[in-house]
Short mmCIF file of C-alpha atoms in Angstrom, two decimals:
data_model
loop_
_atom_site.label_atom_id
_atom_site.label_comp_id
_atom_site.label_asym_id
_atom_site.label_seq_id
_atom_site.Cartn_x
_atom_site.Cartn_y
_atom_site.Cartn_z
CA MET A 527 -0.70 -0.04 -0.07
CA ARG A 528 2.68 2.61 0.72
CA THR A 529 4.34 1.63 -2.22
CA GLU A 530 1.42 2.26 -4.50
CA ALA A 531 0.54 5.20 -2.14
CA GLU A 532 3.92 7.02 -2.96
CA ALA A 533 4.51 6.05 -6.49
CA VAL A 534 0.94 7.87 -6.61
CA LEU A 535 2.00 11.05 -5.38
CA ASN A 536 5.25 10.99 -6.88
CA SER A 537 4.03 11.26 -10.17
CA TYR A 538 2.01 14.84 -9.18
CA ILE A 539 5.74 16.16 -8.29
CA PRO A 540 6.13 17.16 -12.24
CA MET A 541 2.90 18.19 -12.29
CA ALA A 542 3.61 20.35 -9.19
CA LYS A 543 6.52 22.17 -10.68
CA THR A 544 4.87 22.71 -13.94
CA ILE A 545 2.24 24.95 -12.23
CA ALA A 546 4.47 26.88 -9.47
CA LYS A 547 7.27 27.92 -13.00
CA MET A 548 3.54 28.85 -14.52
CA PHE A 549 2.41 31.30 -11.79
CA GLY A 550 5.88 32.00 -10.35
CA PRO A 551 7.53 33.19 -7.21
CA GLN A 552 3.95 33.95 -5.80
CA CYS A 553 2.09 29.95 -6.25
CA GLU A 554 3.38 27.74 -4.18
CA VAL A 555 2.43 24.73 -4.60
CA VAL A 556 2.05 21.73 -1.91
CA ILE A 557 2.19 17.74 -1.36
CA HIS A 558 0.28 16.30 1.09
CA ASP A 559 0.65 11.99 1.80
CA LEU A 560 -2.22 11.55 3.81
CA THR A 561 -1.69 8.23 4.74
CA GLN A 562 0.25 9.79 7.26
CA PRO A 563 -1.70 12.76 9.00
CA GLN A 564 0.65 13.68 11.32
CA SER A 565 3.76 14.40 8.50
CA SER A 566 1.71 14.83 5.53
CA VAL A 567 3.46 17.43 2.93
CA MET A 568 5.98 15.42 1.55
CA PHE A 569 6.95 17.85 -1.38
CA THR A 570 7.02 21.70 -1.23
CA ILE A 571 7.84 24.95 -4.43
CA ASN A 572 7.95 28.34 -3.58
CA ASN A 573 7.38 27.57 0.13
CA HIS A 574 8.47 31.23 0.71
CA VAL A 575 4.89 31.54 0.47
CA THR A 576 3.25 30.32 3.65
CA GLY A 577 6.25 28.87 5.36
CA ARG A 578 5.15 25.32 4.63
CA GLU A 579 8.10 22.56 5.46
CA VAL A 580 8.05 18.99 4.26
CA GLY A 581 6.60 16.52 7.34
CA GLN A 582 4.23 19.18 8.62
CA SER A 583 0.84 18.33 9.04
CA PHE A 584 -1.87 19.41 7.03
CA ASP A 585 -3.73 22.34 8.42
CA HIS A 586 -7.25 23.89 6.01
CA LEU A 587 -7.85 20.46 5.00
CA VAL A 588 -10.54 19.71 7.34
CA LYS A 589 -11.52 23.59 8.41
CA GLN A 590 -12.33 25.17 5.27
CA VAL A 591 -12.09 22.33 2.47
CA LEU A 592 -14.02 19.47 3.49
CA LEU A 593 -16.10 21.28 6.15
CA SER A 594 -16.91 24.09 2.91
CA GLU A 595 -20.74 23.57 0.79
CA ASP A 596 -18.58 24.31 -1.68
CA PHE A 597 -16.63 21.26 -1.79
CA LYS A 598 -17.54 19.02 -4.49
CA GLU A 599 -15.40 16.67 -6.68
CA ASP A 600 -12.84 15.76 -4.65
CA HIS A 601 -11.30 20.07 -5.29
CA LEU A 602 -12.22 22.98 -3.25
CA ALA A 603 -10.97 26.24 -5.44
CA GLY A 604 -10.41 29.51 -4.64
CA TYR A 605 -10.84 30.29 -0.93
CA GLU A 606 -8.73 32.55 1.07
CA ILE A 607 -6.23 32.05 4.50
CA GLU A 608 -3.87 34.33 5.73
CA THR A 609 -0.90 33.98 6.70
CA ASP A 610 0.54 34.96 10.44
CA ASP A 611 1.61 37.58 8.85
CA HIS A 612 -1.31 38.72 8.15
CA ARG A 613 -1.01 38.09 3.85
CA LEU A 614 -3.95 37.26 1.85
CA ILE A 615 -3.33 33.68 0.26
CA LYS A 616 -5.96 32.61 -2.24
CA SER A 617 -5.65 28.49 -2.17
CA SER A 618 -7.36 25.58 -3.97
CA THR A 619 -7.26 21.92 -2.92
CA THR A 620 -7.87 18.83 -5.08
CA LEU A 621 -7.79 15.05 -3.77
CA ILE A 622 -5.59 12.49 -4.82
CA ARG A 623 -7.06 8.96 -4.34
CA ASP A 624 -5.15 5.38 -5.11
CA PHE A 625 -6.68 3.16 -7.99
CA GLN A 626 -8.97 1.66 -5.51
CA GLY A 627 -10.48 4.70 -5.22
CA GLN A 628 -9.28 5.45 -1.22
CA VAL A 629 -7.87 9.24 -0.98
CA ILE A 630 -4.52 8.94 -0.10
CA GLY A 631 -2.99 12.79 -0.53
CA ALA A 632 -4.18 16.58 -1.36
CA LEU A 633 -2.39 19.09 -3.87
CA CYS A 634 -2.61 22.98 -3.07
CA ILE A 635 -1.96 26.14 -4.83
CA ASN A 636 -1.45 28.82 -2.70
CA TYR A 637 -1.32 31.99 -4.20
CA ASP A 638 0.03 34.98 -2.46
CA MET A 639 -2.80 38.06 -3.29
CA ASN A 640 -0.49 40.76 -2.39
CA LEU A 641 0.09 41.93 -5.57
CA MET A 642 -3.15 41.51 -6.80
CA LEU A 643 -4.28 43.74 -4.08
CA GLN A 644 -2.67 46.22 -5.58
CA MET A 645 -4.67 45.94 -8.10
CA ARG A 646 -7.70 45.70 -6.61
CA LYS A 647 -9.89 48.73 -8.36
CA MET A 648 -9.47 48.78 -11.52
CA LEU A 649 -9.93 44.51 -11.13
CA ASP A 650 -13.03 44.87 -9.39
CA GLY A 651 -15.17 46.20 -12.22
CA LEU A 652 -14.04 43.58 -14.51
CA MET A 653 -14.94 40.80 -11.80
CA PRO A 654 -18.65 41.05 -11.35
CA VAL A 655 -20.14 38.42 -8.90
CA ASN A 656 -23.87 36.52 -9.35
CA HIS A 657 -25.87 34.55 -7.18
CA THR A 658 -28.48 33.06 -7.11
CA ASP A 659 -30.70 31.44 -4.66
CA GLN A 660 -32.33 28.57 -6.46
CA GLN A 661 -31.20 24.70 -6.68
CA SER A 662 -31.86 22.64 -9.09
CA SER A 663 -32.31 18.66 -8.46
CA ASP A 664 -29.06 18.16 -9.89
CA GLU A 665 -26.96 20.26 -7.71
CA VAL A 666 -29.17 19.09 -4.39
CA LYS A 667 -27.91 15.15 -5.62
CA GLU A 668 -24.51 16.94 -5.91
CA GLU A 669 -24.57 18.06 -2.94
CA GLU A 670 -25.51 14.71 -0.90
CA ASP A 671 -22.74 12.68 -2.69
CA SER A 672 -20.53 15.48 -1.22
CA ILE A 673 -21.55 15.03 2.28
CA GLN A 674 -21.25 11.67 1.63
CA ASN A 675 -18.10 11.92 0.13
CA VAL A 676 -17.07 14.64 3.01
CA GLU A 677 -17.73 11.38 5.66
CA ASP A 678 -16.12 9.21 4.01
CA ILE A 679 -13.40 10.91 3.46
CA THR A 680 -13.27 11.83 7.27
CA ASP A 681 -13.55 7.88 8.13
CA GLN A 682 -10.09 7.46 6.45
CA LEU A 683 -7.93 10.23 8.21
CA ILE A 684 -8.89 9.22 11.15
CA GLN A 685 -8.16 5.37 10.64
CA GLN A 686 -4.67 6.51 9.56
CA ILE A 687 -4.13 9.05 12.12
CA ILE A 688 -5.25 6.64 15.15
CA ALA A 689 -3.33 3.80 12.46
CA ASN A 690 -0.04 5.91 12.74
CA SER A 691 0.29 6.20 16.53
CA SER A 692 -1.99 3.37 18.39
CA HIS A 693 -0.83 0.40 19.78
CA PRO A 694 -2.16 -1.94 22.18
CA PHE A 695 -0.11 -0.15 25.06
CA MET A 696 -0.91 3.33 24.83
CA LYS A 697 -1.31 5.01 27.43
CA ARG A 698 -3.80 7.56 28.69
CA ARG A 699 -1.60 10.84 27.74
CA GLU A 700 -0.47 9.38 24.51
CA LYS A 701 -4.55 9.12 23.34
CA ILE A 702 -4.91 12.94 24.83
CA GLU A 703 -1.97 13.55 22.52
CA LEU A 704 -3.54 11.81 19.69
CA ILE A 705 -7.19 14.06 20.70
CA ARG A 706 -5.02 17.02 20.65
CA PHE A 707 -4.12 16.43 17.44
CA MET A 708 -7.21 15.56 15.73
CA ASP A 709 -9.26 18.18 17.94
CA GLU A 710 -6.25 20.68 15.91
CA LYS A 711 -6.78 19.79 12.97
CA GLY A 712 -10.62 20.06 12.98
CA ILE A 713 -11.81 16.38 12.66
CA PHE A 714 -14.00 16.80 15.68
CA LEU A 715 -16.20 19.23 13.89
CA MET A 716 -17.22 16.72 11.65
CA LYS A 717 -20.38 14.93 11.89
CA GLY A 718 -20.11 11.53 14.49
CA ALA A 719 -16.36 11.95 14.83
CA VAL A 720 -15.88 12.25 18.23
CA ASP A 721 -18.12 8.42 18.48
CA LYS A 722 -15.55 6.92 15.09
CA VAL A 723 -12.55 8.01 17.40
CA ALA A 724 -14.12 6.03 20.54
CA ASP A 725 -14.59 3.26 18.64
CA GLN A 726 -11.37 3.10 16.95
CA LEU A 727 -9.56 3.41 20.80
CA GLY A 728 -11.22 1.68 21.84
CA ILE A 729 -13.21 4.42 24.37
CA SER A 730 -16.23 5.38 25.67
CA ARG A 731 -17.19 8.79 23.75
CA VAL A 732 -17.75 9.80 27.64
CA THR A 733 -13.74 9.45 27.18
CA VAL A 734 -13.21 11.10 24.31
CA TYR A 735 -14.78 14.19 25.70
CA SER A 736 -13.19 13.87 28.87
CA TYR A 737 -9.87 14.62 26.78
CA LEU A 738 -11.26 17.40 24.50
CA ASP A 739 -11.83 18.68 27.76
CA GLU A 740 -7.94 18.17 28.81
CA VAL A 741 -7.19 19.89 26.06
CA LYS A 742 -8.69 23.11 25.58
CA LYS A 743 -8.14 23.26 30.05
CA ASN A 744 -4.17 23.32 28.36
CA THR A 745 -4.47 25.31 25.24
CA LYS A 746 -6.01 28.32 27.63
#
């Protein structure tokens, strides 16, 4: 499985380099290996844009991508994030699946918008925004399929995170550290996540909530 996942993910590196060279030094491209969630960043180019380093974990995958109502067909384009030094970054994320259809990675494009913002007044007139309040039956079906897809992806993430760290003799502090990591990454914002984590760790949902309470107290 690891060999296949590595081969698939490595095949995206030339694409990442092409995108970065096409759009210049303001464009960062990152490839995540989601079979290793705790250290998912496996490749990055132009990483001065956000400072992403190989070996780091994902930040926005759950909170801003999977939870977005615009996430469909394994991608979300044009969402915004802010760097620690308050620069606006326009980002897009596409999930990567293996030959069995399982999500194993993500290709993320981050574009520094600072130069563009200097031209915003001129560009605003060229970029009208259209809104519609009506949904067709096809759109509703797409929305339902997207929700199911997100739940499946979250299940895989939970399984990978726990599989990569758990062992038969896990101590309480180790379980709390896993809960802390998943909480930071937004896993518990997903419906049913507490029950799934409890089941995977072999503890009660009450215990998961007590660990979450302890994590939140320690971060205050």
